[in-house]
Tab-separated table of C-alpha atoms and ligand atoms in Angstrom:
chain	number	residue	atom	x	y	z
A	171	MET	CA	11.287	18.841	13.903
A	172	ASP	CA	10.472	15.055	14.917
A	173	HIS	CA	12.214	15.411	18.510
A	174	ALA	CA	10.554	15.256	21.681
A	175	VAL	CA	12.352	17.955	23.966
A	176	GLN	CA	13.125	16.724	27.684
A	177	LYS	CA	10.790	17.325	30.675
A	178	THR	CA	12.477	19.188	33.578
A	179	PRO	CA	10.792	20.404	36.737
A	180	GLU	CA	12.039	24.012	36.000
A	181	ARG	CA	10.964	23.891	32.471
A	182	GLU	CA	7.435	22.249	33.413
A	183	ALA	CA	7.326	25.241	36.210
A	184	PHE	CA	8.166	27.547	33.538
A	185	TYR	CA	5.349	26.353	30.840
A	186	ARG	CA	2.596	26.793	33.912
A	187	LYS	CA	3.541	30.177	34.674
A	188	ILE	CA	3.811	31.436	31.032
A	189	ASP	CA	0.296	29.463	30.447
A	190	GLY	CA	-1.280	32.017	32.276
A	191	GLU	CA	-0.071	34.949	30.435
A	192	ASN	CA	-1.377	32.936	27.119
A	193	LEU	CA	1.849	31.698	25.947
A	194	THR	CA	3.545	28.506	24.874
A	195	ALA	CA	6.703	27.316	24.026
A	196	LEU	CA	6.956	26.156	20.548
A	197	TRP	CA	9.638	23.968	21.584
A	198	THR	CA	6.952	21.718	23.081
A	199	VAL	CA	4.356	21.880	20.232
A	200	MET	CA	6.476	22.256	17.050
A	201	GLY	CA	6.197	18.408	16.069
A	202	ASP	CA	2.369	18.437	15.961
A	203	LEU	CA	2.552	22.090	14.005
A	204	ILE	CA	4.978	21.108	11.464
A	205	THR	CA	5.255	17.384	10.707
A	206	PRO	CA	7.079	15.706	7.965
A	207	GLU	CA	3.568	14.445	6.190
A	208	PRO	CA	0.130	15.038	6.535
A	209	LYS	CA	-1.325	13.647	9.719
A	210	SER	CA	-5.013	13.926	9.950
A	211	ALA	CA	-7.701	12.902	11.914
A	212	CYS	CA	-9.889	12.325	8.720
A	213	ARG	CA	-10.599	8.732	8.246
A	214	PRO	CA	-11.308	6.657	5.631
A	215	HIS	CA	-14.981	5.494	5.453
A	216	LEU	CA	-17.647	4.224	3.283
A	217	TRP	CA	-21.690	5.406	3.632
A	218	ARG	CA	-24.245	2.766	1.869
A	219	PHE	CA	-26.942	4.531	0.254
A	220	ASP	CA	-29.551	2.198	0.810
A	221	ALA	CA	-29.126	2.507	4.419
A	222	ILE	CA	-29.057	6.489	4.377
A	223	ARG	CA	-32.088	6.181	2.189
A	224	ASP	CA	-34.560	4.428	4.903
A	225	TYR	CA	-32.926	6.959	7.285
A	226	MET	CA	-33.683	9.851	5.020
A	227	MET	CA	-37.513	8.693	4.262
A	228	GLU	CA	-37.625	8.362	8.094
A	229	ALA	CA	-36.466	11.862	8.294
A	230	GLY	CA	-39.322	12.743	5.527
A	231	LYS	CA	-41.969	11.922	8.056
A	232	LEU	CA	-40.475	13.849	11.070
A	233	ILE	CA	-40.214	17.144	9.324
A	234	THR	CA	-40.938	19.172	6.049
A	235	ALA	CA	-38.249	20.596	3.707
A	236	LYS	CA	-39.625	23.788	4.425
A	237	GLU	CA	-39.435	23.582	8.432
A	238	ALA	CA	-35.855	22.013	8.321
A	239	GLU	CA	-35.025	24.585	5.648
A	240	ARG	CA	-32.694	21.861	4.387
A	241	ARG	CA	-33.638	18.182	5.291
A	242	VAL	CA	-30.334	17.144	5.023
A	243	LEU	CA	-28.528	14.043	6.741
A	244	VAL	CA	-24.800	15.149	7.601
A	245	LEU	CA	-21.873	12.710	6.499
A	246	GLU	CA	-19.548	13.249	9.351
A	247	ASN	CA	-15.970	11.503	9.438
A	248	PRO	CA	-15.667	8.874	12.163
A	249	GLY	CA	-12.321	10.908	12.907
A	250	LEU	CA	-14.109	14.396	13.046
A	251	ARG	CA	-17.591	13.756	14.928
A	252	GLY	CA	-19.395	16.809	15.872
A	253	GLN	CA	-18.122	19.188	13.170
A	254	SER	CA	-20.005	18.563	10.232
A	255	LYS	CA	-17.164	17.831	8.182
A	256	ILE	CA	-16.383	14.756	5.812
A	257	THR	CA	-13.291	15.911	5.303
A	258	THR	CA	-11.177	18.797	7.325
A	259	SER	CA	-11.925	21.275	4.937
A	260	LEU	CA	-15.083	20.200	3.015
A	261	TYR	CA	-18.782	19.305	4.163
A	262	ALA	CA	-20.821	16.509	2.617
A	263	GLY	CA	-24.696	15.584	3.531
A	264	VAL	CA	-27.313	13.851	0.994
A	265	GLN	CA	-30.667	15.698	0.748
A	266	LEU	CA	-34.189	14.906	0.100
A	267	VAL	CA	-37.008	16.797	-1.152
A	268	MET	CA	-40.311	14.715	-1.320
A	269	PRO	CA	-43.018	15.529	-4.087
A	270	GLY	CA	-44.841	18.572	-3.742
A	271	GLU	CA	-42.098	20.193	-1.504
A	272	VAL	CA	-40.108	23.273	-1.472
A	273	ALA	CA	-36.255	23.805	-0.056
A	274	PRO	CA	-37.047	27.807	0.844
A	275	ALA	CA	-34.719	30.217	-1.129
A	276	HIS	CA	-31.432	31.632	0.839
A	277	ARG	CA	-28.049	32.566	-0.314
A	278	HIS	CA	-25.086	32.448	1.444
A	279	SER	CA	-20.858	32.657	1.375
A	280	GLN	CA	-20.457	28.978	0.966
A	281	SER	CA	-20.312	27.310	-2.099
A	282	ALA	CA	-22.259	24.198	-3.005
A	283	LEU	CA	-22.302	21.376	-5.142
A	284	ARG	CA	-25.134	18.935	-5.733
A	285	PHE	CA	-24.421	15.208	-7.606
A	286	ILE	CA	-28.145	13.884	-8.345
A	287	LEU	CA	-28.491	10.303	-6.998
A	288	GLU	CA	-32.124	9.219	-7.344
A	289	GLY	CA	-35.038	10.768	-8.693
A	290	LYS	CA	-35.892	12.812	-11.900
A	291	GLY	CA	-37.576	16.034	-12.627
A	292	ALA	CA	-37.247	18.212	-9.454
A	293	HIS	CA	-35.402	21.465	-10.087
A	294	THR	CA	-33.308	24.158	-8.521
A	295	SER	CA	-33.339	27.643	-8.719
A	296	VAL	CA	-29.947	29.611	-9.092
A	297	ASP	CA	-29.617	33.331	-9.875
A	298	GLY	CA	-32.977	33.891	-11.424
A	299	GLU	CA	-32.712	30.271	-13.534
A	300	ARG	CA	-34.579	27.037	-13.033
A	301	THR	CA	-32.890	23.797	-13.998
A	302	ILE	CA	-34.623	20.411	-14.194
A	303	MET	CA	-32.241	17.789	-12.688
A	304	GLU	CA	-31.596	13.842	-12.981
A	305	PRO	CA	-29.170	11.439	-11.744
A	306	GLY	CA	-25.760	11.970	-12.750
A	307	ASP	CA	-25.926	15.573	-12.955
A	308	PHE	CA	-23.677	18.245	-11.247
A	309	VAL	CA	-24.696	21.339	-10.264
A	310	ILE	CA	-23.183	24.397	-8.685
A	311	THR	CA	-24.520	27.331	-6.333
A	312	PRO	CA	-21.992	29.479	-6.468
A	313	SER	CA	-20.954	31.665	-3.491
A	314	MET	CA	-23.910	34.578	-2.790
A	315	LYS	CA	-26.059	33.257	-5.270
A	316	TRP	CA	-29.833	32.663	-4.502
A	317	HIS	CA	-31.309	29.167	-4.681
A	318	ASP	CA	-34.180	27.057	-3.776
A	319	HIS	CA	-34.671	24.058	-4.683
A	320	GLY	CA	-38.594	22.189	-5.697
A	321	ASN	CA	-40.219	18.938	-6.253
A	322	GLN	CA	-43.117	18.811	-8.441
A	323	THR	CA	-42.741	14.903	-9.130
A	324	SER	CA	-44.370	12.333	-7.718
A	325	GLU	CA	-41.135	10.909	-6.579
A	326	PRO	CA	-38.581	11.700	-3.721
A	327	MET	CA	-35.253	13.278	-4.993
A	328	PHE	CA	-31.913	12.878	-3.409
A	329	TRP	CA	-28.572	14.127	-3.960
A	330	LEU	CA	-25.537	14.658	-2.578
A	331	ASP	CA	-24.644	18.074	-1.172
A	332	GLY	CA	-20.979	19.062	-1.177
A	333	LEU	CA	-20.087	22.667	0.599
A	334	ASP	CA	-16.571	24.264	1.604
A	335	ILE	CA	-18.163	25.384	4.960
A	336	PRO	CA	-15.150	24.158	6.551
A	337	LEU	CA	-12.815	26.780	4.808
A	338	VAL	CA	-15.414	29.314	5.085
A	339	GLN	CA	-15.695	28.566	8.729
A	340	PHE	CA	-11.682	28.565	8.924
A	341	PHE	CA	-11.795	32.189	7.267
A	342	ASP	CA	-14.640	33.237	9.450
A	343	ALA	CA	-16.502	35.029	6.329
A	344	SER	CA	-19.557	33.495	6.777
A	345	PHE	CA	-22.282	35.405	5.405
A	346	ALA	CA	-26.216	34.274	4.880
A	347	GLU	CA	-29.542	35.456	4.612
A	348	GLY	CA	-32.850	33.954	3.877
A	349	SER	CA	-35.580	35.477	1.739
A	350	THR	CA	-39.568	36.774	2.167
A	351	GLU	CA	-40.430	34.460	-0.505
A	352	ASP	CA	-40.225	30.388	-0.666
A	353	GLU	CA	-39.083	30.381	-3.997
A	354	GLN	CA	-36.921	32.984	-6.092
A	355	GLU	CA	-38.307	34.573	-9.127
A	356	VAL	CA	-37.029	32.963	-12.026
A	357	THR	CA	-35.606	36.018	-14.553
A	358	ARG	CA	-34.256	33.311	-16.756
A	359	PRO	CA	-35.267	31.066	-19.642
A	360	ALA	CA	-34.627	27.487	-18.677
A	361	GLY	CA	-30.947	26.404	-20.509
A	362	ASP	CA	-30.189	30.223	-20.709
A	363	SER	CA	-26.778	29.626	-19.070
A	364	PHE	CA	-25.725	26.652	-20.954
A	365	ALA	CA	-27.024	28.563	-24.094
A	366	ARG	CA	-24.831	31.096	-23.478
A	367	TYR	CA	-21.551	29.944	-21.908
A	368	GLY	CA	-22.119	25.888	-22.862
A	369	ARG	CA	-21.087	26.186	-26.756
A	370	ASN	CA	-17.268	27.326	-26.957
A	371	LEU	CA	-18.254	31.072	-27.511
A	372	LEU	CA	-18.028	33.394	-25.114
A	373	PRO	CA	-19.089	37.049	-25.034
A	374	VAL	CA	-16.203	38.899	-26.826
A	375	ASP	CA	-15.927	41.290	-23.525
A	376	LEU	CA	-16.835	39.137	-20.809
A	377	LYS	CA	-16.020	40.386	-17.380
A	378	ARG	CA	-17.426	38.419	-14.562
A	379	ALA	CA	-16.695	39.280	-10.808
A	380	SER	CA	-17.407	35.482	-9.758
A	381	GLN	CA	-14.519	32.848	-10.457
A	382	ALA	CA	-17.313	30.186	-10.351
A	383	SER	CA	-18.567	28.804	-13.721
A	384	PRO	CA	-21.698	30.173	-15.508
A	385	ILE	CA	-22.787	27.341	-16.159
A	386	PHE	CA	-24.514	25.561	-13.259
A	387	ASN	CA	-25.777	22.252	-14.436
A	388	TYR	CA	-23.430	19.690	-16.200
A	389	PRO	CA	-25.657	17.307	-17.422
A	390	TYR	CA	-25.042	13.474	-17.069
A	391	ASN	CA	-25.529	12.742	-20.537
A	392	TYR	CA	-22.998	15.023	-21.888
A	393	THR	CA	-20.497	13.615	-19.254
A	394	ARG	CA	-21.464	10.302	-20.453
A	395	GLU	CA	-21.040	10.995	-23.721
A	396	ALA	CA	-17.476	12.197	-22.870
A	397	LEU	CA	-16.670	9.268	-21.196
A	398	GLU	CA	-17.685	7.023	-23.709
A	399	GLN	CA	-15.759	8.493	-26.476
A	400	ALA	CA	-12.636	8.653	-24.492
A	401	LYS	CA	-13.366	5.045	-23.338
A	402	ALA	CA	-13.432	3.816	-27.244
A	403	ARG	CA	-10.011	5.552	-27.644
A	404	ASP	CA	-8.742	3.397	-24.523
A	405	GLU	CA	-7.262	6.667	-23.121
A	406	TRP	CA	-6.405	4.991	-19.815
A	407	ASP	CA	-4.374	6.458	-16.908
A	408	ALA	CA	-2.644	4.051	-14.663
A	409	CYS	CA	-3.836	5.588	-11.300
A	410	HIS	CA	-7.131	7.243	-12.385
A	411	GLY	CA	-8.341	5.223	-15.538
A	412	LEU	CA	-10.322	8.170	-17.165
A	413	LYS	CA	-10.328	11.169	-15.286
A	414	LEU	CA	-12.013	14.352	-16.438
A	415	LYS	CA	-12.470	17.904	-14.063
A	416	PHE	CA	-15.489	20.110	-14.435
A	417	SER	CA	-14.496	22.967	-15.695
A	418	ASN	CA	-15.727	26.609	-15.753
A	419	PRO	CA	-15.676	27.609	-19.370
A	420	ALA	CA	-14.822	31.373	-18.979
A	421	THR	CA	-11.625	30.489	-17.262
A	422	GLY	CA	-10.461	26.861	-17.928
A	423	ASP	CA	-10.084	26.537	-14.057
A	424	PHE	CA	-12.257	24.370	-12.043
A	425	ALA	CA	-15.973	24.596	-11.867
A	426	MET	CA	-15.407	26.480	-8.583
A	427	PRO	CA	-12.993	27.935	-7.045
A	428	THR	CA	-13.070	26.233	-3.485
A	429	ILE	CA	-14.239	23.037	-4.923
A	430	GLY	CA	-12.617	20.800	-7.796
A	431	THR	CA	-15.027	18.398	-9.209
A	432	PHE	CA	-14.100	15.180	-11.358
A	433	ILE	CA	-15.992	12.161	-13.146
A	434	GLN	CA	-13.665	9.102	-13.744
A	435	LEU	CA	-14.471	6.202	-15.588
A	436	LEU	CA	-13.045	2.524	-14.710
A	437	PRO	CA	-13.654	0.276	-17.406
A	438	LYS	CA	-14.876	-3.467	-16.202
A	439	GLY	CA	-11.663	-5.165	-14.660
A	440	PHE	CA	-9.648	-2.196	-14.522
A	441	LYS	CA	-7.305	-1.972	-11.237
A	442	THR	CA	-5.509	1.267	-10.760
A	443	ALA	CA	-2.162	1.674	-9.774
A	444	ARG	CA	-1.874	3.272	-6.201
A	445	TYR	CA	-2.034	7.348	-5.663
A	446	ARG	CA	-1.773	9.657	-2.857
A	447	SER	CA	-2.589	13.222	-2.765
A	448	THR	CA	-3.091	16.118	-0.321
A	449	ASP	CA	-6.400	16.550	-1.400
A	450	ALA	CA	-8.980	14.334	0.716
A	451	THR	CA	-11.554	13.182	-1.652
A	452	VAL	CA	-15.330	12.268	-1.517
A	453	PHE	CA	-16.441	9.640	-4.243
A	454	ALA	CA	-19.720	9.033	-5.101
A	455	PRO	CA	-20.098	6.205	-7.634
A	456	ILE	CA	-22.931	6.518	-10.071
A	457	GLU	CA	-22.807	3.339	-12.171
A	458	GLY	CA	-21.126	0.081	-11.591
A	459	GLY	CA	-19.517	-1.606	-8.948
A	460	GLY	CA	-16.090	-2.552	-7.416
A	461	ARG	CA	-14.042	-2.012	-4.683
A	462	SER	CA	-11.288	0.583	-3.227
A	463	ARG	CA	-8.116	0.101	-0.933
A	464	ILE	CA	-7.866	3.118	1.171
A	465	GLY	CA	-4.738	2.504	3.465
A	466	GLU	CA	-5.122	-0.505	5.028
A	467	GLN	CA	-8.879	-0.814	4.601
A	468	THR	CA	-11.158	-2.181	1.650
A	469	PHE	CA	-14.515	-0.699	1.036
A	470	GLU	CA	-17.060	-2.334	-1.438
A	471	TRP	CA	-19.144	0.307	-3.555
A	472	GLY	CA	-22.350	0.184	-6.178
A	473	PRO	CA	-24.209	3.174	-7.236
A	474	ARG	CA	-24.767	5.959	-4.743
A	475	ASP	CA	-22.893	4.469	-2.292
A	476	LEU	CA	-20.542	7.478	-0.845
A	477	PHE	CA	-16.841	6.978	0.669
A	478	VAL	CA	-14.242	9.075	1.633
A	479	VAL	CA	-10.338	9.020	0.816
A	480	PRO	CA	-8.142	11.283	3.618
A	481	SER	CA	-5.490	13.368	2.702
A	482	TRP	CA	-2.054	11.389	1.589
A	483	GLN	CA	-3.470	7.912	1.938
A	484	TRP	CA	-2.906	5.551	-0.732
A	485	VAL	CA	-5.649	4.434	-2.690
A	486	THR	CA	-6.271	2.055	-5.183
A	487	HIS	CA	-10.051	1.057	-7.519
A	488	GLU	CA	-11.089	-1.947	-8.702
A	489	ALA	CA	-14.064	-1.814	-11.291
A	490	ASP	CA	-16.112	-5.141	-11.769
A	491	GLU	CA	-18.292	-3.335	-14.206
A	492	ASP	CA	-17.780	-0.338	-16.201
A	493	SER	CA	-17.974	2.044	-13.206
A	494	VAL	CA	-18.164	5.763	-13.178
A	495	LEU	CA	-17.166	7.652	-9.821
A	496	PHE	CA	-18.072	11.517	-9.164
A	497	SER	CA	-15.272	13.056	-6.549
A	498	PHE	CA	-14.564	16.246	-5.261
A	499	SER	CA	-12.073	17.664	-3.307
A	500	ASP	CA	-10.241	21.071	-2.169
A	501	ARG	CA	-7.737	20.825	-4.976
A	502	PRO	CA	-8.453	24.061	-6.425
A	503	VAL	CA	-7.261	25.701	-3.135
A	504	GLN	CA	-4.654	23.597	-2.621
A	505	GLN	CA	-3.341	24.554	-6.018
A	506	LYS	CA	-3.853	28.061	-5.666
A	507	LEU	CA	-1.800	28.072	-2.591
A	508	ASP	CA	1.103	25.943	-4.017
A	509	LEU	CA	0.240	23.420	-1.493
A	510	PHE	CA	-0.979	20.437	-3.609
A	511	ARG	CA	1.285	17.298	-4.167
A	512	GLU	CA	0.369	14.002	-5.522
A	513	ASP	CA	2.497	10.867	-5.391
A	514	ARG	CA	1.592	8.286	-8.277
A	515	GLY	CA	3.744	5.425	-6.859
A	516	ASN	CA	6.032	4.358	-9.484
A	517	ALA	CA	3.155	4.548	-11.985
B	686	LIG	O1	-29.286	23.223	-0.340
B	686	LIG	O2	-28.397	25.419	0.366
B	686	LIG	O3	-26.366	20.568	2.836
B	686	LIG	O4	-27.525	25.866	2.614
B	686	LIG	C1	-26.412	22.465	3.752
B	686	LIG	C2	-26.438	23.836	3.680
B	686	LIG	C3	-27.470	22.170	1.868
B	686	LIG	C4	-28.266	24.182	0.027
B	686	LIG	C5	-26.820	21.645	2.778
B	686	LIG	C6	-27.141	24.066	2.490
B	686	LIG	C7	-27.778	23.408	1.478
């Protein structure tokens, strides 16, 4: 699998001849195709929120959310420049909606998540329901659901966008359409999806076409409370501290079929054991501070900084204070395809 085949003039001539017929000899490319371990162009990287914030405020003067459709700065992995990818399979960006602005209604095959970084009280509407967002809230926009964002507060609102754009691109399965209305009609009262599905009760004959969660805002106050209660019980995992996955109450699976999302508490002074997995992961600390060692590099982080861990690179985290980290990856896809692997070192 890992051996290089000898070059001879006859072989080289043969390769050139078949090249014109759109043919390639497998034995010349096999080693790059089937690698003994994941070999990714994706690199570890950290973006400081303060720097992104300054550029976004500048962008706020250059273009409106309406003209841009979405005023977003894309987080491009340094190993994957020009492809709008933060990992090989996922996209990430930071979106700004200024006071009084609307990011107009559209829908697309791509699934999206928002993780709110700064600002309180702007809204997003998904599939006829409006939700107000605040820092730490995790909001989903399932595939082909209409969505628009608006900010009726007096402060700019920033959030992290995570989408499965590269996955959909890989499958050549992208459909999108805009609306004639900037904002979709609100057809359900605020809190409707949470009232229906967020209380451990489901309609007895529930049948849903979508694999995405029927709840589209997972508010931070509930998330934080769940972490705090577990903290009181000292339930630490050597590799993860305390890590939970956001789940679809109708199935128990991840909140979205293509993107897995997690929230993690690392108590003050905790240093994780080394861990690696095949799902390259984007991290967004929302509270606390510390550092993560990814491969051979160490990255210091604080609230709202954003960093990426490539597939199969060893990672350890260290928290200087009680720290909460949101993260997302393509784990649901890899698990469904029997591809997901993890390695806990010896922990
Ligand atoms: O808010 O709908 O960062 O459609 C990229 C594409 C955000 C959105 C992005 C999108 C959106």
